[in-house]
Tab-separated table of C-alpha atoms in Angstrom:
chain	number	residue	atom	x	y	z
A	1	UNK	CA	35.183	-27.484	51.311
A	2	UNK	CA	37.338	-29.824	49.616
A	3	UNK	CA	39.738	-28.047	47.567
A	4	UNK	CA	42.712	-29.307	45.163
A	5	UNK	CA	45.525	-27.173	44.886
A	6	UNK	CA	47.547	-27.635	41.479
A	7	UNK	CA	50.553	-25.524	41.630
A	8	UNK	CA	53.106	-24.154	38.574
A	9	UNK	CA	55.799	-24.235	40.394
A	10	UNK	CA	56.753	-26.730	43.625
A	11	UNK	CA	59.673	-27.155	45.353
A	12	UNK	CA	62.867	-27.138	44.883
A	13	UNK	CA	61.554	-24.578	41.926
A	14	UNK	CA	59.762	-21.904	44.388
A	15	UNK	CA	56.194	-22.493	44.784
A	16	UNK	CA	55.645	-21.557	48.716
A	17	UNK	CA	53.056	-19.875	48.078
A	18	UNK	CA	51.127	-22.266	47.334
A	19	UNK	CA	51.808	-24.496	50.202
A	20	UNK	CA	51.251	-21.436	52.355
A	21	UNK	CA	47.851	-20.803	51.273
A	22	UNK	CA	47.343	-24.400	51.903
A	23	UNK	CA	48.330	-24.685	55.358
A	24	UNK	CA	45.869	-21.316	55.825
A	25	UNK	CA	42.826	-22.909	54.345
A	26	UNK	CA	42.881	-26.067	56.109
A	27	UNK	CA	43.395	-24.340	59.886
A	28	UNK	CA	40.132	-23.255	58.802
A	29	UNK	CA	39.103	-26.642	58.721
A	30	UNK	CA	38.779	-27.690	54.834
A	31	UNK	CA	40.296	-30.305	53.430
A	32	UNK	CA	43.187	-29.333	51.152
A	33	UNK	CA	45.577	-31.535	49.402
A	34	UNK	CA	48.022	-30.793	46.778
A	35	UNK	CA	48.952	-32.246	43.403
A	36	UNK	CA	52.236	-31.158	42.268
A	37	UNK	CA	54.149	-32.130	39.232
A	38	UNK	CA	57.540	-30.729	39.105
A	39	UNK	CA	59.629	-30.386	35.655
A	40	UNK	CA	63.226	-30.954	36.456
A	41	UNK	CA	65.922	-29.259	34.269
A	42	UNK	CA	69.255	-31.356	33.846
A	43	UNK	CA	70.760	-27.756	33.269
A	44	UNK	CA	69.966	-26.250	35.971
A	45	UNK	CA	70.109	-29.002	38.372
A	46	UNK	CA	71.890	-32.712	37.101
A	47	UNK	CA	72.216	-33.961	40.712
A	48	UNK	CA	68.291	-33.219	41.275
A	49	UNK	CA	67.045	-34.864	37.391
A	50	UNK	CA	69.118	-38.024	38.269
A	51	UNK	CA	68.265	-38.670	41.645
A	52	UNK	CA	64.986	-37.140	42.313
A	53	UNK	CA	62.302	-40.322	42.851
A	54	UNK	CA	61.063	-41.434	39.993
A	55	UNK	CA	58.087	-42.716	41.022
A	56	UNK	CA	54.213	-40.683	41.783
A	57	UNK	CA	54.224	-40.859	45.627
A	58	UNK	CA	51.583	-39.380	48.334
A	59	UNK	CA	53.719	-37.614	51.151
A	60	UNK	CA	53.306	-34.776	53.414
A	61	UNK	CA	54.698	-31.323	53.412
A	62	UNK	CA	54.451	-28.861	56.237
A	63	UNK	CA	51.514	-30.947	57.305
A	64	UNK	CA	49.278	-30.423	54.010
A	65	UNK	CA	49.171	-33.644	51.815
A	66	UNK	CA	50.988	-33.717	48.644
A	67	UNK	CA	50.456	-35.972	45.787
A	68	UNK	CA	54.206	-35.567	44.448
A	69	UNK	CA	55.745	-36.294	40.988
A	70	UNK	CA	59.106	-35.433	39.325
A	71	UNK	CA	58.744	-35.163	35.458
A	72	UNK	CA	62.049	-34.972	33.228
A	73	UNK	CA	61.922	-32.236	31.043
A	74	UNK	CA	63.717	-33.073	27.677
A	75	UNK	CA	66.453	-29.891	27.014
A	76	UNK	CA	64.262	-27.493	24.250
A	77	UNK	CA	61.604	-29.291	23.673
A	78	UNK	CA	58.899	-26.510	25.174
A	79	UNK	CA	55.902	-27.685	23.549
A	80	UNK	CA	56.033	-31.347	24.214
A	81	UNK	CA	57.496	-30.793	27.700
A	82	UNK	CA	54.224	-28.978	28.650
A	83	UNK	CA	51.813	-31.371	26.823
A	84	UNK	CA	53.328	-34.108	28.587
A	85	UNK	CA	53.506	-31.686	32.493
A	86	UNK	CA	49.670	-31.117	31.446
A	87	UNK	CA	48.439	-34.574	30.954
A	88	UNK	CA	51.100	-36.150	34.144
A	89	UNK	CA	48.611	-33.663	35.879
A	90	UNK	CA	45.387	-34.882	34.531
A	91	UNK	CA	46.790	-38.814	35.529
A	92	UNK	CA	47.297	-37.570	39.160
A	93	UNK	CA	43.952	-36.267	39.797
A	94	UNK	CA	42.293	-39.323	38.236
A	95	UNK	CA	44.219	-41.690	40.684
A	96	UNK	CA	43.634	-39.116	43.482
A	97	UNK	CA	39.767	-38.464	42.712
A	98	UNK	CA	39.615	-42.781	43.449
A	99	UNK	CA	41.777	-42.242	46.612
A	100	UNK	CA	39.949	-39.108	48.379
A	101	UNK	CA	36.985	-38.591	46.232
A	102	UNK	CA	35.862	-35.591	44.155
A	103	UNK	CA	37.174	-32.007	45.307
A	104	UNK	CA	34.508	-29.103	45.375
A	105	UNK	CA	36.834	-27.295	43.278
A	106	UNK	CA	40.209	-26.660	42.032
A	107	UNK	CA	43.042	-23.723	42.606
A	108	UNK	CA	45.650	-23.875	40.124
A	109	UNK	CA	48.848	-21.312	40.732
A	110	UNK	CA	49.357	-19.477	37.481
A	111	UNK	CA	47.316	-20.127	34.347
A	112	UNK	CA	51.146	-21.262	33.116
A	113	UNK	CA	50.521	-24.667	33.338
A	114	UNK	CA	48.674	-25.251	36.333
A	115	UNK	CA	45.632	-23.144	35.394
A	116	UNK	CA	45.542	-25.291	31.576
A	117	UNK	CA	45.640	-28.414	33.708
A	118	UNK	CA	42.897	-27.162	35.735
A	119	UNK	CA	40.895	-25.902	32.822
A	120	UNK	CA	40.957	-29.228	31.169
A	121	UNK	CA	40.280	-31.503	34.538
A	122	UNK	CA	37.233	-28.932	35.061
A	123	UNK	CA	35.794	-29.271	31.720
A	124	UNK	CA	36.238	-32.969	31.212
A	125	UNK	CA	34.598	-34.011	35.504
A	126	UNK	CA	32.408	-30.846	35.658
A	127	UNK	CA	34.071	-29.296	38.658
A	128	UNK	CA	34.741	-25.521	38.889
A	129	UNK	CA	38.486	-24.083	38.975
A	130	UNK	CA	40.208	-20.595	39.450
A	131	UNK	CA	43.662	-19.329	39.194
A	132	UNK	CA	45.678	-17.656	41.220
A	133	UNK	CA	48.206	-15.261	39.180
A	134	UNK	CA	51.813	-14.662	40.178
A	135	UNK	CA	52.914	-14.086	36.887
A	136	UNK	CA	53.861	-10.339	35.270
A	137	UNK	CA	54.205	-9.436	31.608
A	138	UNK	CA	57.958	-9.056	31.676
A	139	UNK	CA	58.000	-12.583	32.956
A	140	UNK	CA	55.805	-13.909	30.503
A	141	UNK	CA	58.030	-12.024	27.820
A	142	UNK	CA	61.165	-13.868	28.904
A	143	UNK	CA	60.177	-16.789	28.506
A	144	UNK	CA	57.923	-16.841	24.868
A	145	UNK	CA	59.780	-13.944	23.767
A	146	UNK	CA	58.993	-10.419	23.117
A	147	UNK	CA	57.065	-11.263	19.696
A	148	UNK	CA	53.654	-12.861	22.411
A	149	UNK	CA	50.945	-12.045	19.734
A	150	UNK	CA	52.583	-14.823	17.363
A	151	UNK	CA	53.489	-17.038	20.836
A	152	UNK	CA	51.900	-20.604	20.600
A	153	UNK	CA	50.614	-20.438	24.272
A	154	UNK	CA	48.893	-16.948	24.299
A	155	UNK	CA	45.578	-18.743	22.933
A	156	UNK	CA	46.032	-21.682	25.374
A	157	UNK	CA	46.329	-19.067	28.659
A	158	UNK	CA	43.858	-16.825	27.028
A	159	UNK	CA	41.192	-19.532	27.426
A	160	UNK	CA	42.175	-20.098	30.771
A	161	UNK	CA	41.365	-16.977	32.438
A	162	UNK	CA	38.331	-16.597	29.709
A	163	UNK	CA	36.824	-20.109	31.597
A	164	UNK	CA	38.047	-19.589	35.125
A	165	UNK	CA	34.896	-18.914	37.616
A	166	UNK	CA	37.705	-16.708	38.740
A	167	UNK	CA	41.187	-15.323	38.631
A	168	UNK	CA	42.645	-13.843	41.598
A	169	UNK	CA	45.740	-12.109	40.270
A	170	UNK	CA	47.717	-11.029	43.872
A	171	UNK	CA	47.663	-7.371	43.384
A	172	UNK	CA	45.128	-5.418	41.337
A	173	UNK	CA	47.757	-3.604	39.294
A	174	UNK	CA	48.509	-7.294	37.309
A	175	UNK	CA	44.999	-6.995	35.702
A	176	UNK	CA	46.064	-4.257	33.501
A	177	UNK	CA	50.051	-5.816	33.240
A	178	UNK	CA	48.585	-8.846	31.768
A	179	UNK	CA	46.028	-7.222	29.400
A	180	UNK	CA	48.008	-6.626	26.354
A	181	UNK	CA	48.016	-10.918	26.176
A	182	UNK	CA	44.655	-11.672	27.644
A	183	UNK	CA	42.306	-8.885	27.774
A	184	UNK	CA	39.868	-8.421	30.703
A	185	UNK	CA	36.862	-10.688	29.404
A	186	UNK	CA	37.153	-12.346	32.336
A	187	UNK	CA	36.175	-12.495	35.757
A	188	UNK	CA	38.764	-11.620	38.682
A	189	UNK	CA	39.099	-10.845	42.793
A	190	UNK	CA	42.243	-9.431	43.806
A	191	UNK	CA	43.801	-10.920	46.758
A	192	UNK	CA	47.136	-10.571	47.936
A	193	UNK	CA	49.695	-13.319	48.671
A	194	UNK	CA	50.266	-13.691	52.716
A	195	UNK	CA	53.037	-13.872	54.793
A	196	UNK	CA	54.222	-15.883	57.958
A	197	UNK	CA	53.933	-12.577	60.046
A	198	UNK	CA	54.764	-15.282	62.755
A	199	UNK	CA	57.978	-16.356	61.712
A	200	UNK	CA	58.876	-13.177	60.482
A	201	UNK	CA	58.044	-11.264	63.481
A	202	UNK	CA	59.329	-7.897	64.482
A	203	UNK	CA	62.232	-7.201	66.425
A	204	UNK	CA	64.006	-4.326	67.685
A	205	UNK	CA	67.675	-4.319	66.294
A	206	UNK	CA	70.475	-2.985	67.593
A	207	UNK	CA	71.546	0.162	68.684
A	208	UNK	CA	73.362	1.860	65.189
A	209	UNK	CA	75.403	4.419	66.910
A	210	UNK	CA	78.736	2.559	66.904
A	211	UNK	CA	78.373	0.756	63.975
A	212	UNK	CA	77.918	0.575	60.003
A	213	UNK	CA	73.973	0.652	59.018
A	214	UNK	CA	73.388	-2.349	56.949
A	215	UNK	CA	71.383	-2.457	53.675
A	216	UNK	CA	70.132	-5.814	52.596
A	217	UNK	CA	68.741	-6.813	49.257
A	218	UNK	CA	66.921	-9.970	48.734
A	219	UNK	CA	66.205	-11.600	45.013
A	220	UNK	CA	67.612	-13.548	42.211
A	221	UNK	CA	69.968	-12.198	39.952
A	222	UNK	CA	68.159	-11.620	37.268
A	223	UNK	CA	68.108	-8.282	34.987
A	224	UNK	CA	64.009	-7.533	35.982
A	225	UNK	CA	65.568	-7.242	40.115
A	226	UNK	CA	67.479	-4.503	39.203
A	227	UNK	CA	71.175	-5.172	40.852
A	228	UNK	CA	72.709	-2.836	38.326
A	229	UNK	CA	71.111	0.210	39.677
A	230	UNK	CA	71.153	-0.849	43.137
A	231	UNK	CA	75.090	-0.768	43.299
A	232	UNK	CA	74.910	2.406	41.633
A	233	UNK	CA	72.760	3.584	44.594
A	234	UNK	CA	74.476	2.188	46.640
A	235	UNK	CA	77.945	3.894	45.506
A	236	UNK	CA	76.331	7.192	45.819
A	237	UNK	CA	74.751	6.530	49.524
A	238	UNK	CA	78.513	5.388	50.748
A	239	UNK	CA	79.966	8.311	49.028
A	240	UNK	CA	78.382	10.377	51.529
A	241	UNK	CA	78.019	8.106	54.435
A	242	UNK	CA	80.860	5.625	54.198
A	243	UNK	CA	79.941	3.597	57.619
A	244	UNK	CA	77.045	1.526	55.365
A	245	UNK	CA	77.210	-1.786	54.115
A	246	UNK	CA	74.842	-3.619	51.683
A	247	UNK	CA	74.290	-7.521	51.855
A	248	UNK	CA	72.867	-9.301	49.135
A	249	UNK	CA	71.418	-12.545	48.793
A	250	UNK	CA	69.075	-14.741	46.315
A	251	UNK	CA	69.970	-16.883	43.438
A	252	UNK	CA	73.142	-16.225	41.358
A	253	UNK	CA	74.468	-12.995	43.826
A	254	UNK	CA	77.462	-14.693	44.592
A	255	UNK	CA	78.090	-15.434	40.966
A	256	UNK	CA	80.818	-14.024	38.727
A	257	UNK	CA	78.488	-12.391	36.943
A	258	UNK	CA	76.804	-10.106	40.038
A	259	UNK	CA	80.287	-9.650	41.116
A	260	UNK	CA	81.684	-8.375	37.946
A	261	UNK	CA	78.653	-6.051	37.961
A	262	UNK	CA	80.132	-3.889	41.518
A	263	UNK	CA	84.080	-4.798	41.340
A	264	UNK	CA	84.856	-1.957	39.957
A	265	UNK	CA	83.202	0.157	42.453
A	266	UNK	CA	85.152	1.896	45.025
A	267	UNK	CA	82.412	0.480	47.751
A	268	UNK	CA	82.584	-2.713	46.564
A	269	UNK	CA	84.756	-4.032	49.746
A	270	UNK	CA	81.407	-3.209	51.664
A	271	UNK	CA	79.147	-5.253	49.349
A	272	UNK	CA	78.662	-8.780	50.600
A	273	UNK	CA	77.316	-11.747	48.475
A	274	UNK	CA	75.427	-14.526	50.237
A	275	UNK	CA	73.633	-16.609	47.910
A	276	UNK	CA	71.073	-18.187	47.838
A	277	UNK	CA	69.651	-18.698	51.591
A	278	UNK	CA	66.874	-20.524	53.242
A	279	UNK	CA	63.635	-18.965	54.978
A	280	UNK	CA	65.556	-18.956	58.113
A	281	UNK	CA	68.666	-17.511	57.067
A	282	UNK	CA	66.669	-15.195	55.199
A	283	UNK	CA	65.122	-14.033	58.620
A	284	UNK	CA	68.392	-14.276	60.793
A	285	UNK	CA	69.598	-11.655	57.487
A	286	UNK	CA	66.902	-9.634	57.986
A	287	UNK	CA	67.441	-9.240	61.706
A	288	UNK	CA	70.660	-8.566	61.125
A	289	UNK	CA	69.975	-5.164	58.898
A	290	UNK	CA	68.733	-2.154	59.164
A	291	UNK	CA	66.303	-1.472	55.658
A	292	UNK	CA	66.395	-3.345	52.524
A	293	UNK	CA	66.165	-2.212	49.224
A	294	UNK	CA	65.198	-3.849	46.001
A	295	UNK	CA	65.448	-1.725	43.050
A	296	UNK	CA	63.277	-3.377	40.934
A	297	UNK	CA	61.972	-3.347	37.236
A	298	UNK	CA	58.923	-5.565	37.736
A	299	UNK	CA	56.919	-7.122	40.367
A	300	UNK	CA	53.531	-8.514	40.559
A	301	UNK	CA	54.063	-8.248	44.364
A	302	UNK	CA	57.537	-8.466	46.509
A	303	UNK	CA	56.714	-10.794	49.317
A	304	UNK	CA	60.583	-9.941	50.492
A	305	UNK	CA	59.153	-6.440	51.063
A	306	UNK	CA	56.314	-7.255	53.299
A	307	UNK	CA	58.757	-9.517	55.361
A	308	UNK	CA	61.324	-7.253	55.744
A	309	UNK	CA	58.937	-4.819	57.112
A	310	UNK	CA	57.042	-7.369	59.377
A	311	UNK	CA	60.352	-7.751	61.139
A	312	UNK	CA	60.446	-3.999	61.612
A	313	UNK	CA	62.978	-2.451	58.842
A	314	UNK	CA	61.751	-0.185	56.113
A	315	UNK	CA	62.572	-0.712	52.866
A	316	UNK	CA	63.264	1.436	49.771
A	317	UNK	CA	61.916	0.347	46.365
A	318	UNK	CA	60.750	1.483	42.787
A	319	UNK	CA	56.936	2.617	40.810
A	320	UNK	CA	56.900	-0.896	39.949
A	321	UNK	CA	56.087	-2.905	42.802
A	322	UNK	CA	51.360	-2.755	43.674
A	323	UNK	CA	49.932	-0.450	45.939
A	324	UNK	CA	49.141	-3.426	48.231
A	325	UNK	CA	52.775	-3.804	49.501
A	326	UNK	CA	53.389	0.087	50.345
A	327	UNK	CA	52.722	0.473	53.852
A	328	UNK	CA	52.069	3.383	55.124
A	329	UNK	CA	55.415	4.245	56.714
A	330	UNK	CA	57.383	1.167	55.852
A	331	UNK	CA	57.370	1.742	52.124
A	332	UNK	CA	59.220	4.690	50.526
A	333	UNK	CA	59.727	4.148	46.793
A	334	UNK	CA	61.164	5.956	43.749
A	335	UNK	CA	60.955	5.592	39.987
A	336	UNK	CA	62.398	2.681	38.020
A	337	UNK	CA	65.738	2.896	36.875
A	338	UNK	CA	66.351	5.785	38.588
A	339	UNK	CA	69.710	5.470	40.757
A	340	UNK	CA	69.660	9.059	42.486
A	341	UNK	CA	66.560	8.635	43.431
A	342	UNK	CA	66.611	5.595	45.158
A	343	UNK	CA	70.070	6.874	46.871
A	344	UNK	CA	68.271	10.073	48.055
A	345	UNK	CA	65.133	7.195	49.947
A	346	UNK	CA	68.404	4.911	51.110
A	347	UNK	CA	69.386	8.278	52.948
A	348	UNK	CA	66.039	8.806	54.118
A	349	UNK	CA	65.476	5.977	55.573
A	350	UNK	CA	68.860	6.035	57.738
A	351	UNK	CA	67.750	8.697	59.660
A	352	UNK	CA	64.156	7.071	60.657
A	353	UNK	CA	64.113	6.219	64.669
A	354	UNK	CA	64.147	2.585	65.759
A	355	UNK	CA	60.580	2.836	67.073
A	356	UNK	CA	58.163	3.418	63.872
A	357	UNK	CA	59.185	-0.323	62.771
A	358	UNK	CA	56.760	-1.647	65.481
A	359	UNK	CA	53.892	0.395	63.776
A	360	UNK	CA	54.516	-0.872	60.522
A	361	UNK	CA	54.885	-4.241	61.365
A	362	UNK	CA	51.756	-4.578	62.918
A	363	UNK	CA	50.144	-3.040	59.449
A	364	UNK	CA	51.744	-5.539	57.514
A	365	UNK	CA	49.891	-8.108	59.922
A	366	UNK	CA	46.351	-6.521	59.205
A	367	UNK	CA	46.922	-6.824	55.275
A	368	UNK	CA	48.727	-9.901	55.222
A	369	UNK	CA	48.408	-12.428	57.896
A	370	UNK	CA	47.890	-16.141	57.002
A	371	UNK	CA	44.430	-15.529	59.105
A	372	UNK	CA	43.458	-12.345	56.883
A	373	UNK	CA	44.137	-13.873	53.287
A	374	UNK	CA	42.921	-17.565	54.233
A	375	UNK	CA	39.587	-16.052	54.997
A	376	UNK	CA	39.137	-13.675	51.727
A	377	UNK	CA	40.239	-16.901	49.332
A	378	UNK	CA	37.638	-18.711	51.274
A	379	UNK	CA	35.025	-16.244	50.471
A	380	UNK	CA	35.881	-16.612	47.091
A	381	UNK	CA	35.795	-20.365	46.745
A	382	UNK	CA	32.396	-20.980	48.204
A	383	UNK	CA	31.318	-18.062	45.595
A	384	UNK	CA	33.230	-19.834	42.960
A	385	UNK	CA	31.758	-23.627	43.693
């Protein structure tokens, strides 16, 4: 097959995914190529909007093609912004349709804006499209505000997934999360992101007997990860077992704000702040610790969950992340917002034995492999062309 990928979201503003899947599909031998047109925000990164190339280029990422742009978003102007992302899109895959030809069919990432662009390149050359969904309802509401029957791009998405010859939302659970904006007229597969069960492969860690057990936590700062009632949980698991630390790290947790939010706290001396890291730091973290813990109010899926427990560490988290990331063993979770609770799992899961970490690695790897998911998306494409 010859597929176009159209992603929401590229690098540097997330988007792995995306190129993930794309590496998968083509070691099965299609021919996959990406078009990605990235909206750079002069507030929340000046160095990148000035000096980011201005011009479309064809380069090579992870060894998938990318057809690359860099589109300067004007400060609040939403609408325009994503009439002029949509139709930037709609240019690329004119100039790459007379460069490689016409694709068998399209993948956007997220009907918000990739899936539109897709819609509208499908309609206009005849070529079939689906989306991929990331996106949750609590996302959605942040952004167009918690008033989405009166939001101007509920229609716009809602035609998406009504034209799609399918969505694939990554855990079955975001069918119904999604529904109070677009229904379920539509047709869907559910297939869950993959990891690099590879790179993030298990290891045994170090004996714990003569020193602190080490929480980690990995994700932005942002109200919907839950930080608040992690450091509560975490003030109430070091209350009773004092040798414990808790590392942190993601965008904005080595900000004022985060730290404001545990100062107070008489464990706070054992909280650490990293940052934001890279994949490998990420994994050398995750090597480092014990069981990670994300108390989260919303997730359409967690991929930090399946890593950590590919490398071997359980992890403690809330009702809100899909069945399809609680492995049997690996996963022990407690209600949202519910501090005590996730305390009394933190404890629980210091007194597992090194050894079960093996077991649920290796069923992480049978859910989630590149191998695994490549193959069900492909089933779904040739159904879809």
């Amino acid at each position: 097959m010859h597929i176009v990928e159209i992603p929401s979201f590229f690098p540097p503003y997330g988007g792995e995914f995306c190129l993930e899947q794309s590496k998968a599909l083509r070691s099965l031998g299609h021919e996959v190529r990406i078009i990605s047109n990235v909206q750079l925000s002069v507030k929340k990164s000046p160095k990148d909007y000035l000096t980011f190339p201005y011009r479309r280029r064809f380069t090579e990422m992870q060894g998938v093609p990318v057809y690359q742009s860099y589109m300067r978003g004007l400060p609040l102007m939403i609408r325009p912004n994503v009439q002029r992302w949509v139709k930037i899109v709609r240019q690329m895959f004119k100039e790459y349709e007379k460069q490689y030809g016409r694709p068998d069919i399209l993948h956007a990432h997220c009907a918000k804006w990739a899936g539109y662009a897709a819609m509208q390149i499908g309609e206009e050359e005849g070529i079939p499209y689906v989306v991929t969904e990331h996106l949750s309802l609590m996302a959605l509401k942040e952004e167009f505000g918690e008033d989405t029957a009166n939001a101007w791009q509920i229609p716009l998405l809602r035609s998406v997934y009504e034209h799609a010859e399918r969505v694939i939302p990554v855990a079955e659970e975001v069918v119904d999360d999604l529904s109070p904006l677009f229904g379920k007229d539509y047709r869907w597969t559910a297939i869950s992101n993959m990891i690099d069960v590879d790179f993030f492969s298990y290891r045994r860690r170090e004996d714990k007997k003569d020193r602190p057990f080490r929480f980690v936590c990995l994700g932005k700062f942002v109200r919907r990860k839950g930080y608040d009632v992690l450091f509560k949980a975490f003030l109430q698991v070091h209350d009773l077992h004092p040798h414990t630390e808790l590392f942190i790290a993601g965008e904005g947790t080595d900000g004022n704000a985060c730290r404001q939010l545990f100062s107070h706290l008489s464990c706070a001396p054992h909280i650490h702040p990293c940052g934001n890291l890279d994949k490998q730091a990420v994994r050398d973290l995750l090597y480092q610790s014990d069981a990670l813990v994300l108390a989260t109010r919303d997730e359409t899926q967690g991929l930090v969950l399946l890593e950590a427990m590919s490398t071997g560490i359980p992890v403690v988290t809330t009702e809100a992340v899909p069945q399809n990331v609680r492995i049997d063993k690996g996963c022990y979770v407690a209600p949202v917002d519910d501090a005590e609770a996730i305390a009394d799992k933190m404890c629980e899961v210091m007194q597992l034995s090194d050894g079960e970490g093996e077991v649920f690695s290796k069923n992480v790897a049978e859910k989630v492999s590149p191998q695994v998911i490549a193959s069900q998306l492909e089933t779904v494409l040739r159904d879809c062309m």
